[in-house]
Coordinates of C-alpha atoms in Angstrom, one line a residue:
Chain I
M1 CA -13.0 -11.5 8.5
S2 CA -15.8 -8.9 8.5
S3 CA -18.5 -9.1 6.4
V4 CA -18.9 -7.2 2.8
Q5 CA -21.5 -4.3 3.2
T6 CA -23.9 -4.2 0.3
L7 CA -24.2 -0.8 -0.9
P8 CA -26.0 1.2 -3.3
R9 CA -23.5 1.7 -6.2
P10 CA -22.8 5.4 -6.5
S11 CA -23.2 7.1 -9.3
W12 CA -20.3 6.8 -11.4
L13 CA -19.5 10.5 -11.0
H14 CA -19.2 10.3 -7.7
T15 CA -16.9 7.5 -7.4
A16 CA -12.9 8.4 -6.6
V17 CA -12.4 7.4 -10.1
G18 CA -15.4 8.8 -11.9
R19 CA -14.4 12.4 -10.3
K20 CA -10.7 11.7 -11.3
V21 CA -12.5 11.3 -15.4
V22 CA -13.5 14.6 -14.9
M23 CA -10.5 16.4 -13.7
A24 CA -8.6 14.8 -16.6
L25 CA -11.3 15.2 -19.1
T26 CA -11.4 19.2 -17.9
G27 CA -8.0 19.0 -17.5
L28 CA -7.2 18.2 -21.5
F29 CA -10.0 20.1 -22.3
L30 CA -8.0 23.2 -21.1
M31 CA -5.2 22.2 -22.2
S32 CA -6.2 22.7 -25.6
F33 CA -7.6 25.8 -24.7
L34 CA -4.3 26.7 -23.9
V35 CA -2.7 25.6 -27.3
V36 CA -5.3 27.8 -29.0
H37 CA -5.3 30.4 -26.8
L38 CA -1.0 30.6 -27.3
A39 CA -1.6 30.5 -31.2
G40 CA -3.2 33.6 -31.2
N41 CA -1.4 35.3 -28.8
L42 CA 1.8 34.7 -30.8
L43 CA 0.2 37.0 -33.4
L44 CA 1.4 39.7 -30.7
L45 CA 4.9 39.2 -31.7
R46 CA 4.2 40.4 -35.3
N47 CA 5.6 43.6 -36.3
D48 CA 2.4 44.9 -37.8
G49 CA 1.3 47.1 -35.2
G50 CA -1.1 44.9 -34.2
A51 CA -3.2 44.7 -36.9
A52 CA -3.3 40.4 -37.0
F53 CA -4.0 40.5 -33.5
N54 CA -6.7 42.7 -33.4
A55 CA -8.2 41.1 -36.2
Y56 CA -7.9 37.7 -34.3
A57 CA -9.5 39.5 -31.1
E58 CA -12.4 41.1 -32.7
F59 CA -13.0 37.4 -34.4
M60 CA -12.7 35.6 -30.6
S61 CA -15.1 38.4 -29.3
T62 CA -17.9 38.4 -31.8
N63 CA -17.9 34.6 -33.7
P64 CA -20.9 33.0 -32.3
F65 CA -19.4 29.4 -32.3
I66 CA -16.7 31.0 -30.1
R67 CA -19.1 32.5 -27.9
V68 CA -20.3 28.9 -27.3
L69 CA -17.0 27.3 -26.9
E70 CA -16.5 30.5 -24.1
I71 CA -19.7 29.2 -22.6
L72 CA -18.1 25.5 -22.4
L73 CA -14.4 26.6 -21.2
F74 CA -15.8 28.6 -18.1
A75 CA -17.6 25.5 -17.4
G76 CA -14.5 23.3 -18.0
F77 CA -12.4 25.7 -15.7
V78 CA -15.4 26.0 -12.8
L79 CA -15.5 22.0 -13.1
H80 CA -12.1 21.6 -12.6
I81 CA -11.6 24.1 -9.6
Y82 CA -14.6 21.9 -8.2
Q83 CA -13.3 18.8 -8.3
G84 CA -9.7 20.1 -7.1
L85 CA -11.5 21.5 -4.2
Y86 CA -13.5 18.3 -3.9
F87 CA -10.2 16.2 -3.6
I88 CA -8.4 19.0 -1.2
W89 CA -11.6 18.2 1.3
R90 CA -11.0 14.2 0.4
E91 CA -7.4 14.1 0.9
K92 CA -7.8 15.3 4.7
K93 CA -10.7 13.3 5.3
S94 CA -8.9 9.9 4.5
R95 CA -6.1 10.8 6.8
P96 CA -7.4 12.4 9.1
I97 CA -3.8 11.9 11.2
G98 CA -1.2 12.9 9.4
Y99 CA 2.6 11.9 9.7
A100 CA 5.1 13.3 11.9
R101 CA 7.9 13.2 9.3
N102 CA 6.8 12.6 5.9
A103 CA 9.4 12.2 3.0
A104 CA 7.2 12.6 0.2
H105 CA 10.3 14.0 -1.9
A106 CA 12.1 10.5 -2.4
N107 CA 8.9 9.1 -4.2
T108 CA 7.1 12.0 -5.7
T109 CA 8.1 15.2 -8.0
L110 CA 8.4 18.4 -7.3
F111 CA 5.3 18.8 -9.7
A112 CA 2.9 16.5 -8.4
R113 CA 3.3 17.6 -5.1
S114 CA 2.9 21.4 -5.6
M115 CA -0.3 21.0 -7.9
R116 CA -2.2 22.8 -5.2
I117 CA 0.1 25.6 -4.9
S118 CA 0.6 25.9 -8.7
A119 CA -3.5 25.6 -8.7
L120 CA -4.0 28.3 -6.6
V121 CA -1.4 30.7 -8.1
I122 CA -3.3 30.1 -12.0
L123 CA -6.5 30.8 -10.2
L124 CA -5.1 34.1 -9.2
F125 CA -3.5 34.5 -12.4
L126 CA -6.8 34.0 -13.9
V127 CA -9.0 36.0 -11.9
V128 CA -6.5 39.2 -12.3
H129 CA -5.7 38.6 -16.1
L130 CA -9.5 38.1 -16.7
R131 CA -10.5 41.1 -15.3
H132 CA -7.5 43.4 -17.1
F133 CA -8.8 41.7 -20.5
F134 CA -11.8 40.2 -20.7
V135 CA -13.9 42.2 -18.4
E136 CA -12.2 45.4 -19.3
H137 CA -12.8 44.8 -23.2
R138 CA -16.2 42.6 -23.3
F139 CA -18.0 44.3 -20.1
L140 CA -16.6 47.7 -19.3
G141 CA -15.9 48.6 -23.4
S142 CA -12.5 49.5 -22.9
S143 CA -11.5 52.6 -25.5
L144 CA -8.1 51.0 -26.2
T145 CA -7.5 48.1 -28.6
M146 CA -6.8 44.6 -27.4
Y147 CA -3.2 45.3 -29.0
D148 CA -2.5 48.2 -27.0
S149 CA -4.1 47.1 -24.1
C150 CA -1.4 44.3 -24.3
K151 CA 1.3 46.2 -24.8
L152 CA 0.3 49.2 -22.0
A153 CA 0.1 46.1 -19.7
F154 CA 3.6 44.6 -20.4
E155 CA 5.5 47.5 -20.4
N156 CA 5.0 47.6 -16.8
P157 CA 7.8 45.1 -15.3
Y158 CA 5.5 44.4 -12.3
Y159 CA 2.9 43.1 -14.7
T160 CA 5.4 41.1 -17.1
L161 CA 7.3 39.6 -13.8
F162 CA 3.5 38.2 -12.6
Y163 CA 3.2 36.6 -16.0
V164 CA 6.4 35.1 -16.1
A165 CA 6.1 34.3 -12.6
S166 CA 2.4 32.6 -13.3
S167 CA 3.7 30.9 -16.4
V168 CA 6.3 29.1 -14.6
L169 CA 3.6 28.1 -12.1
L170 CA 1.6 26.7 -15.2
A171 CA 4.4 24.9 -16.3
F172 CA 4.5 23.1 -13.1
H173 CA 1.1 22.6 -13.3
L174 CA 1.0 20.8 -16.8
A175 CA 4.6 18.7 -15.5
H176 CA 2.2 16.7 -13.7
G177 CA -1.3 17.6 -15.2
F178 CA -0.5 16.1 -18.8
Y179 CA 0.9 12.8 -17.8
S180 CA -1.9 12.2 -15.0
S181 CA -4.6 13.1 -17.3
F182 CA -3.6 10.3 -19.6
Q183 CA -2.9 7.7 -16.9
T184 CA -6.9 8.8 -15.4
L185 CA -8.4 7.9 -18.8
G186 CA -6.5 4.7 -18.7
L187 CA -4.4 5.5 -21.7
V188 CA -1.3 4.6 -20.3
M189 CA -1.3 0.8 -21.1
N190 CA 2.0 -0.4 -20.7
H191 CA 5.6 1.3 -19.9
R192 CA 6.5 2.2 -23.6
I193 CA 3.5 4.2 -23.9
E194 CA 4.2 5.4 -20.1
R195 CA 7.4 7.0 -21.3
L196 CA 6.0 8.9 -24.8
V197 CA 3.5 10.3 -22.4
K198 CA 5.5 11.4 -20.1
V199 CA 8.4 13.0 -22.7
A200 CA 5.4 14.5 -24.7
G201 CA 4.2 16.0 -21.5
A202 CA 7.5 17.6 -20.2
A203 CA 8.0 19.0 -23.9
F204 CA 4.1 20.6 -23.6
A205 CA 4.6 21.8 -20.2
F206 CA 8.0 23.6 -21.0
L207 CA 6.8 24.8 -25.1
V208 CA 3.5 26.4 -24.1
P209 CA 4.5 28.1 -20.7
L210 CA 7.5 29.2 -22.3
G211 CA 5.2 30.8 -25.0
F212 CA 2.9 32.5 -22.8
A213 CA 6.2 33.9 -21.0
V214 CA 7.8 35.1 -24.2
I215 CA 5.1 37.6 -25.1
P216 CA 5.3 39.8 -21.8
L217 CA 8.8 39.8 -21.6
Y218 CA 9.1 41.2 -25.7
F219 CA 6.9 44.0 -24.5
W220 CA 8.8 44.7 -21.7
I221 CA 12.4 44.2 -23.5
R222 CA 11.0 46.5 -26.1
T223 CA 11.2 49.2 -23.7
F224 CA 14.8 49.7 -23.2
Chain J
M1 CA 17.1 -17.2 27.5
S2 CA 17.8 -19.3 30.3
F3 CA 13.9 -20.9 30.3
T4 CA 14.5 -21.8 26.7
E5 CA 17.7 -23.6 27.1
N6 CA 16.2 -25.8 30.0
W7 CA 13.2 -26.5 27.7
G8 CA 15.6 -27.5 24.6
K9 CA 18.0 -29.8 27.3
S10 CA 14.8 -31.5 28.4
C11 CA 13.2 -32.5 25.0
G12 CA 16.3 -32.4 23.0
T13 CA 18.3 -34.8 24.5
T14 CA 16.5 -37.2 26.0
V15 CA 13.5 -37.7 24.3
G16 CA 15.2 -36.7 20.9
L17 CA 16.4 -39.2 18.6
P18 CA 18.0 -41.7 19.6
A19 CA 16.1 -42.0 23.2
T20 CA 17.6 -43.7 25.5
P21 CA 16.3 -45.8 28.2
K22 CA 18.2 -44.5 31.0
G23 CA 16.7 -41.6 33.2
S24 CA 13.3 -42.6 31.5
R25 CA 11.0 -40.9 33.3
R26 CA 13.6 -37.8 34.0
P27 CA 12.3 -35.6 31.0
L28 CA 8.9 -35.8 31.9
Q29 CA 9.9 -34.8 35.7
Q30 CA 12.0 -31.9 34.0
V31 CA 9.4 -30.6 31.8
R32 CA 6.2 -30.5 34.5
E33 CA 8.7 -28.8 36.6
L34 CA 9.5 -26.5 34.0
R35 CA 5.8 -26.0 33.2
E36 CA 5.1 -25.5 36.9
R37 CA 8.0 -22.6 37.0
F38 CA 6.4 -21.1 34.2
W39 CA 3.2 -20.3 35.5
R40 CA 4.7 -19.5 38.9
E41 CA 7.4 -17.2 37.2
V42 CA 6.1 -15.9 34.3
R43 CA 5.1 -12.2 33.4
V44 CA 3.3 -10.9 31.0
P45 CA 3.4 -6.9 30.1
G46 CA -0.1 -5.8 29.8
T47 CA -3.5 -6.7 29.8
G48 CA -5.8 -8.9 28.4
A49 CA -8.3 -6.4 27.8
E50 CA -6.5 -5.0 25.0
F51 CA -4.6 -6.0 21.8
N52 CA -1.5 -7.7 23.4
Q53 CA 1.1 -9.3 21.6
N54 CA 2.9 -10.4 24.9
L55 CA 0.2 -12.4 26.1
E56 CA -0.3 -13.9 22.6
K57 CA 3.3 -15.4 23.1
A58 CA 3.0 -16.3 26.3
L59 CA 0.0 -18.4 25.4
R60 CA 2.1 -19.9 22.8
V61 CA 4.7 -21.3 25.1
A62 CA 1.8 -22.5 27.2
D63 CA 0.9 -24.8 24.7
F64 CA 4.2 -26.1 23.6
L65 CA 4.7 -27.1 27.3
E66 CA 1.7 -28.9 27.3
L67 CA 2.2 -30.3 24.0
G68 CA 5.7 -31.0 25.0
E69 CA 4.5 -32.7 27.9
L70 CA 2.0 -34.8 25.9
M71 CA 5.0 -36.0 23.4
I72 CA 7.2 -37.1 26.1
V73 CA 4.4 -39.4 27.9
D74 CA 3.2 -40.8 23.8
A75 CA 6.9 -41.2 23.1
Y76 CA 7.5 -43.6 26.4
H77 CA 4.4 -45.3 26.2
R78 CA 4.9 -46.6 22.7
E79 CA 7.4 -49.4 23.8
E80 CA 9.2 -50.2 20.3
S81 CA 11.2 -48.4 17.4
C82 CA 10.1 -47.4 14.4
G83 CA 12.1 -46.3 11.5
C84 CA 14.0 -42.8 13.0
H85 CA 12.3 -42.9 16.3
L86 CA 14.8 -45.5 17.7
R87 CA 14.7 -46.8 21.4
E88 CA 17.7 -48.4 21.9
E89 CA 16.4 -51.1 23.6
Y90 CA 13.9 -52.1 21.0
Q91 CA 16.5 -53.2 18.0
T92 CA 16.9 -56.3 16.1
P93 CA 20.0 -58.1 16.6
E94 CA 21.8 -56.6 13.8
G95 CA 20.7 -52.8 15.3
E96 CA 17.8 -52.3 13.1
A97 CA 14.7 -50.8 14.8
L98 CA 12.4 -53.1 16.3
R99 CA 9.0 -52.6 15.3
R100 CA 6.1 -54.3 17.5
D101 CA 3.2 -53.7 15.1
E102 CA 1.1 -56.4 17.2
E103 CA 0.8 -54.2 19.8
Y104 CA 1.5 -50.3 18.5
A105 CA -0.2 -50.6 15.0
Y106 CA -2.5 -47.8 16.3
V107 CA -2.9 -43.9 16.6
A108 CA -2.7 -42.6 19.9
A109 CA -5.2 -40.0 20.9
W110 CA -4.9 -38.5 24.4
E111 CA -7.7 -37.2 26.7
W112 CA -6.9 -34.6 29.4
A113 CA -7.8 -35.9 32.3
G114 CA -7.2 -32.9 34.7
E115 CA -3.8 -31.3 36.4
N116 CA -1.5 -33.8 37.3
E117 CA -3.4 -36.7 36.3
P118 CA -2.2 -39.0 33.6
P119 CA -4.0 -38.6 30.2
I120 CA -6.4 -41.4 29.3
L121 CA -5.5 -43.0 26.3
H122 CA -7.9 -43.6 23.1
K123 CA -6.9 -46.3 20.6
E124 CA -7.4 -45.4 17.0
P125 CA -6.4 -49.1 15.5
L126 CA -4.6 -48.8 12.3
Q127 CA -6.4 -51.1 9.5
F128 CA -4.7 -52.1 6.0
E129 CA -7.0 -53.6 3.6
F130 CA -4.7 -53.7 0.5
V131 CA -1.1 -53.3 1.4
K132 CA -0.2 -54.8 4.6
P133 CA 2.9 -53.4 6.7
T134 CA 6.6 -54.6 6.4
V135 CA 9.9 -53.8 7.5
R136 CA 12.1 -52.0 5.1
S137 CA 15.3 -53.1 4.8
Y138 CA 18.4 -50.7 3.9
K139 CA 21.0 -53.3 3.2
Chain K
M1 CA 25.5 1.0 16.0
R2 CA 23.8 3.5 18.2
F3 CA 20.1 4.7 17.2
T4 CA 17.9 7.2 18.8
L5 CA 14.2 6.2 18.2
R6 CA 11.3 8.0 17.8
I7 CA 8.6 5.5 18.5
W8 CA 4.6 6.5 18.1
R9 CA 3.0 4.7 21.3
Q10 CA -0.5 4.6 21.5
K11 CA -2.2 2.1 24.0
N12 CA -5.6 1.5 21.9
A13 CA -7.6 2.8 19.3
Q14 CA -9.3 5.4 21.8
D15 CA -5.7 6.8 23.3
P16 CA -4.7 10.0 21.5
G17 CA -1.4 8.6 21.3
R18 CA 2.0 10.1 21.3
F19 CA 5.9 9.9 20.7
E20 CA 8.3 8.4 22.9
T21 CA 11.6 8.1 22.4
Y22 CA 14.4 5.2 23.1
E23 CA 18.2 4.8 22.8
V24 CA 19.5 1.3 21.2
D25 CA 22.8 0.5 21.3
G26 CA 25.2 -2.1 20.2
I27 CA 23.4 -2.9 17.3
S28 CA 25.3 -4.9 14.5
P29 CA 24.9 -3.1 11.1
N30 CA 23.4 -6.6 9.6
T31 CA 20.7 -6.4 12.2
S32 CA 17.2 -6.3 10.3
F33 CA 15.2 -3.7 11.2
L34 CA 12.7 -5.5 13.0
E35 CA 15.5 -7.6 14.8
M36 CA 16.5 -4.2 16.6
L37 CA 13.0 -3.6 17.4
D38 CA 12.9 -6.8 19.3
V39 CA 16.4 -6.1 20.6
L40 CA 14.3 -3.2 22.2
N41 CA 11.5 -4.8 23.5
E42 CA 13.5 -7.3 25.0
R43 CA 15.0 -4.4 26.9
L44 CA 11.4 -2.9 27.7
I45 CA 10.4 -6.0 29.1
K46 CA 13.5 -6.8 31.2
E47 CA 13.0 -3.1 32.7
G48 CA 9.3 -3.8 33.3
K49 CA 7.9 -1.5 30.5
E50 CA 5.5 -2.5 27.7
P51 CA 7.4 -3.4 24.8
V52 CA 6.3 -1.7 21.4
A53 CA 3.3 -3.6 19.1
F54 CA 4.6 -3.7 15.8
D55 CA 3.1 -6.4 13.1
H56 CA 5.5 -9.1 11.5
D57 CA 4.8 -12.5 10.4
C58 CA 7.2 -14.5 7.8
R59 CA 10.0 -11.9 8.1
E60 CA 11.4 -12.7 4.5
G61 CA 9.4 -10.0 2.1
I62 CA 6.1 -12.3 1.2
C63 CA 3.7 -11.9 4.1
G64 CA 2.8 -8.4 3.9
S65 CA 2.2 -8.5 7.6
C66 CA 5.0 -5.7 8.7
G67 CA 4.5 -2.4 7.9
L68 CA 6.1 0.5 9.9
F69 CA 6.6 4.4 8.2
I70 CA 10.0 4.5 8.7
N71 CA 11.5 8.3 8.8
G72 CA 8.7 9.7 6.3
R73 CA 8.5 6.2 4.1
A74 CA 6.5 3.4 3.9
H75 CA 8.4 0.3 4.8
G76 CA 11.5 2.7 5.5
P77 CA 14.6 4.7 3.3
L78 CA 14.8 2.0 0.3
P79 CA 12.3 2.1 -2.3
N80 CA 10.4 -1.4 -3.0
I81 CA 10.9 -3.7 0.0
T82 CA 9.1 -4.9 3.3
T83 CA 10.2 -3.8 6.4
C84 CA 11.4 -6.9 7.5
R85 CA 14.3 -6.9 4.7
L86 CA 15.2 -3.1 6.0
Y87 CA 18.6 -3.5 7.5
M88 CA 20.5 -1.1 10.0
R89 CA 22.9 -0.5 8.0
H90 CA 21.2 1.7 5.5
F91 CA 21.1 4.1 8.5
R92 CA 23.5 6.3 9.6
D93 CA 25.3 5.8 13.1
G94 CA 23.8 7.9 15.9
E95 CA 20.9 8.8 13.2
T96 CA 17.4 9.6 14.6
I97 CA 15.1 7.5 13.6
T98 CA 11.1 8.3 13.4
I99 CA 8.8 5.3 13.1
E100 CA 5.2 5.8 12.8
P101 CA 2.1 3.4 11.9
F102 CA 0.8 3.7 8.4
R103 CA -1.8 6.8 8.6
A104 CA -5.2 6.7 6.7
K105 CA -8.6 6.5 8.1
P106 CA -9.8 3.1 6.9
F107 CA -6.6 2.1 9.0
P108 CA -7.1 2.3 12.6
V109 CA -4.2 1.9 15.0
I110 CA -4.9 -0.8 17.3
R111 CA -2.1 -0.7 19.3
D112 CA 1.1 1.7 18.8
L113 CA 2.4 0.5 15.6
V114 CA 0.0 -2.0 14.4
V115 CA -2.9 -0.9 12.3
D116 CA -6.1 -2.8 11.3
R117 CA -5.5 -3.2 7.5
S118 CA -8.8 -5.5 6.9
A119 CA -10.1 -2.6 4.6
L120 CA -8.1 -4.4 2.4
D121 CA -9.5 -7.8 2.9
R122 CA -13.3 -6.0 2.2
I123 CA -12.1 -4.8 -0.8
I124 CA -11.5 -8.1 -2.2
Q125 CA -14.5 -9.7 -1.0
A126 CA -16.1 -7.5 -2.7
G127 CA -14.9 -8.4 -6.3
G128 CA -11.6 -9.6 -6.4
Y129 CA -12.2 -13.2 -6.8
I130 CA -13.2 -15.2 -10.0
S131 CA -16.6 -17.8 -9.4
V132 CA -15.8 -21.3 -11.0
N133 CA -17.7 -24.7 -10.0
A134 CA -16.1 -26.5 -7.4
G135 CA -14.6 -30.2 -8.8
S136 CA -11.7 -31.8 -10.2
A137 CA -9.4 -29.3 -11.1
P138 CA -9.0 -28.7 -14.6
D139 CA -5.8 -29.7 -16.7
A140 CA -2.8 -27.3 -16.5
N141 CA -3.1 -25.5 -20.1
A142 CA -6.7 -26.4 -21.0
I143 CA -6.9 -22.7 -21.5
P144 CA -4.4 -21.7 -23.5
I145 CA -2.9 -18.0 -22.4
P146 CA 0.0 -16.4 -24.1
K147 CA 3.3 -16.0 -22.2
P148 CA 3.4 -12.6 -22.0
V149 CA 0.1 -12.1 -21.0
A150 CA 0.4 -14.4 -18.2
D151 CA 3.8 -12.7 -16.8
R152 CA 1.9 -9.7 -16.8
A153 CA -1.1 -10.8 -14.9
F154 CA 1.3 -12.3 -12.8
D155 CA 3.4 -9.3 -12.3
Y156 CA 0.0 -7.8 -10.8
A157 CA -0.7 -11.0 -9.0
T158 CA 2.0 -10.5 -6.7
C159 CA 0.7 -8.0 -4.5
I160 CA 1.2 -8.8 -1.2
G161 CA -1.7 -7.0 0.7
C162 CA 0.7 -4.7 2.7
G163 CA -0.6 -1.4 2.6
A164 CA 2.5 0.2 1.4
C165 CA 0.8 2.3 -1.5
V166 CA -1.9 3.8 1.1
A167 CA 0.5 4.4 3.8
A168 CA 2.6 6.4 1.1
C169 CA -0.2 8.0 -0.9
K170 CA -0.8 11.6 -0.2
N171 CA -4.3 10.9 -0.5
A172 CA -4.2 7.6 1.3
S173 CA -5.5 5.9 -2.0
A174 CA -5.8 2.2 -1.8
M175 CA -5.7 2.5 -6.2
L176 CA -2.6 0.6 -6.5
F177 CA -3.5 -2.2 -4.2
T178 CA -7.2 -2.5 -5.8
A179 CA -6.0 -2.3 -9.4
A180 CA -3.5 -5.1 -9.2
K181 CA -6.3 -7.5 -8.6
V182 CA -8.6 -5.9 -10.9
A183 CA -5.4 -6.2 -13.7
H184 CA -4.6 -9.2 -12.4
L185 CA -7.7 -10.9 -12.9
A186 CA -8.9 -8.3 -16.4
L187 CA -5.7 -10.4 -18.4
L188 CA -6.9 -13.5 -17.6
P189 CA -9.7 -15.8 -19.4
Q190 CA -11.1 -16.4 -16.1
G191 CA -11.5 -13.2 -15.1
Q192 CA -13.8 -12.1 -17.8
P193 CA -17.5 -12.9 -17.1
E194 CA -17.3 -11.0 -13.7
R195 CA -15.0 -8.2 -15.2
R196 CA -17.1 -5.1 -15.5
Q197 CA -19.2 -6.0 -12.3
R198 CA -15.6 -6.6 -10.6
V199 CA -14.1 -3.2 -11.4
Q200 CA -17.3 -1.3 -10.1
K201 CA -17.7 -3.1 -7.0
M202 CA -14.3 -2.7 -6.0
V203 CA -14.0 0.9 -6.8
A204 CA -17.3 1.1 -4.6
Q205 CA -15.9 -0.7 -1.5
M206 CA -12.9 1.3 -1.9
D207 CA -14.9 4.4 -1.6
L208 CA -16.8 3.1 1.4
E209 CA -14.4 2.4 3.3
G210 CA -12.8 5.4 3.0
F211 CA -9.5 5.6 0.8
G212 CA -8.7 8.6 -0.8
H213 CA -8.5 9.2 -4.7
C214 CA -5.6 8.3 -6.8
S215 CA -3.5 11.8 -7.9
N216 CA -1.0 9.8 -10.1
T217 CA 2.2 10.7 -7.8
G218 CA 3.4 7.8 -8.6
A219 CA 4.3 7.4 -4.7
C220 CA 3.0 4.0 -4.4
A221 CA 4.7 2.3 -7.0
V222 CA 8.2 3.8 -5.8
E223 CA 7.2 1.7 -2.2
C224 CA 5.6 -1.4 -3.2
P225 CA 7.3 -4.3 -2.1
A226 CA 6.1 -6.3 -4.9
K227 CA 6.7 -3.6 -7.7
I228 CA 3.4 -3.5 -9.1
P229 CA 3.3 -0.9 -12.0
L230 CA 1.1 2.0 -12.4
T231 CA 0.0 0.6 -15.7
A232 CA -2.3 -1.4 -13.3
I233 CA -4.2 2.0 -12.2
A234 CA -4.4 2.7 -16.1
Q235 CA -5.9 -0.9 -16.7
L236 CA -8.6 -0.2 -13.7
Q237 CA -9.3 3.1 -14.8
R238 CA -9.9 2.2 -18.6
D239 CA -12.0 -0.9 -17.1
F240 CA -13.8 1.4 -14.8
I241 CA -15.0 4.2 -17.7
W242 CA -15.4 1.2 -20.1
A243 CA -17.9 -0.9 -17.5
H244 CA -19.9 2.5 -17.3
F245 CA -19.8 3.9 -21.0
T246 CA -20.5 0.2 -22.9
P247 CA -23.5 -2.0 -22.5
D248 CA -22.9 -4.8 -20.5
P249 CA -23.1 -8.2 -22.9
Y250 CA -24.0 -10.4 -19.8
A251 CA -27.1 -8.2 -19.1
R252 CA -30.3 -9.5 -20.1

């Protein structure tokens, strides 16, 4: 039997487990953001010509507390993406020679297997979405109100289709991500909690993206 | 495999339970022939320079052949019966195993004396201080 | 039954390796998978060819030696069994069966289907033990442990170290293996003094060996012959986080 190498203990952030904890914490933080964002977005469905939504948009872009949170949110995204990229690299490193035949579908869910693809689509969505609303209004000083900007965008069927498709992929990402976060934080202590987290995760992954998808669909349907 | 069958016949039927006095030296002869045949005919795929499970198995067979031969030597040098290890020529008038503790109350350790040389016997006597050995009766 | 076997052949660690195809015929449905390979090897030896090297020992599912990646799954198409307990009736007659070694950077191929799994031993050496003073054995029930706790600890202790979790994991992570030992000892009073150091040392060793991270896909638990549940991993995570963020009561 070979002897154990003594090693300098890596800082916890650099262990596989520590990095996953960062992934889980940023993931949960981003999920909480999704809920807040969705709650605001649902104001778009109010039949008041966008008064409530515009007031909300105004509040979100001027309140100093929100501005600080915004920086944290960006940091959360960056960390989450950085760790994700690290794990892609690490996966290759841990198994340099892959299997000729792999039946991963037999022991994992579609959602867990497609985390990378869903992440990529969400990232792409994020770029388009931020460019279209955040950059346009915050930095380029759009003459439209936020409500009109949304209305204009979602009356375009391609734009709506892109948003709906992104929501579906977000649902995929959350379907594994929700449970995975709790598991990584060590909170899934027994099979009862495991079931509970999985049910809650399924509900979250279904309802939140559904909420996001309904809004562009609503504007698009109203064009008929 | 015919080799395995030969081996079984030599050991099982002649030194097995109970051993017969007849043909007493025959199994030894058979095992020696078998051992010789093994070394003459053995073919091990692969080489010793790499991980080789076949070599491992072949070495195990070689070990068993030597050990088996030694067991036959040991079995026949011990001219007594002991419990189930019954030799038909050593039994009481009633047909029970006849032990000869005065001669054979020792552990036999055999020393390798070279190829085709009879092994050298070292005796390690069994000393009983508190409990003296007795003959068990099944009646 | 008749099968076409696509088997990974590799002379040694340096050889790049390749698949070779063999036909076997006249196999009884009740032949075990390893016996089927024995039949093939017997034939290869008679033909003067090199038999296929594969690990096996007890052939009754308790030793953890046998480990083959069969048709894309660790230990073959059934969940929670070892390769030796897989039978040919679990395959279709005439099927092409792909047999590969367990793949992971810390599991270098020694020959054909045999890999070196001693990295797992080194993880255990790093912290998967308790320190006790040698002497006479303590009374069996000197330390009271509630039955449900003992049962759970035992469930985690049943890991046979076969490495199927690593083989099945898309990241080649040894988390289920490591977590089984961490969770087993974390539940018992004897495991408490070294609990913090244990999880830290074992995780560090796991990283050092080059195993991947856990992404909670659960593939490991599906393939694990000892049915180690994912709650073991949650226990490891909890202990690891706890060990880093709370003061060590044993520190001076």
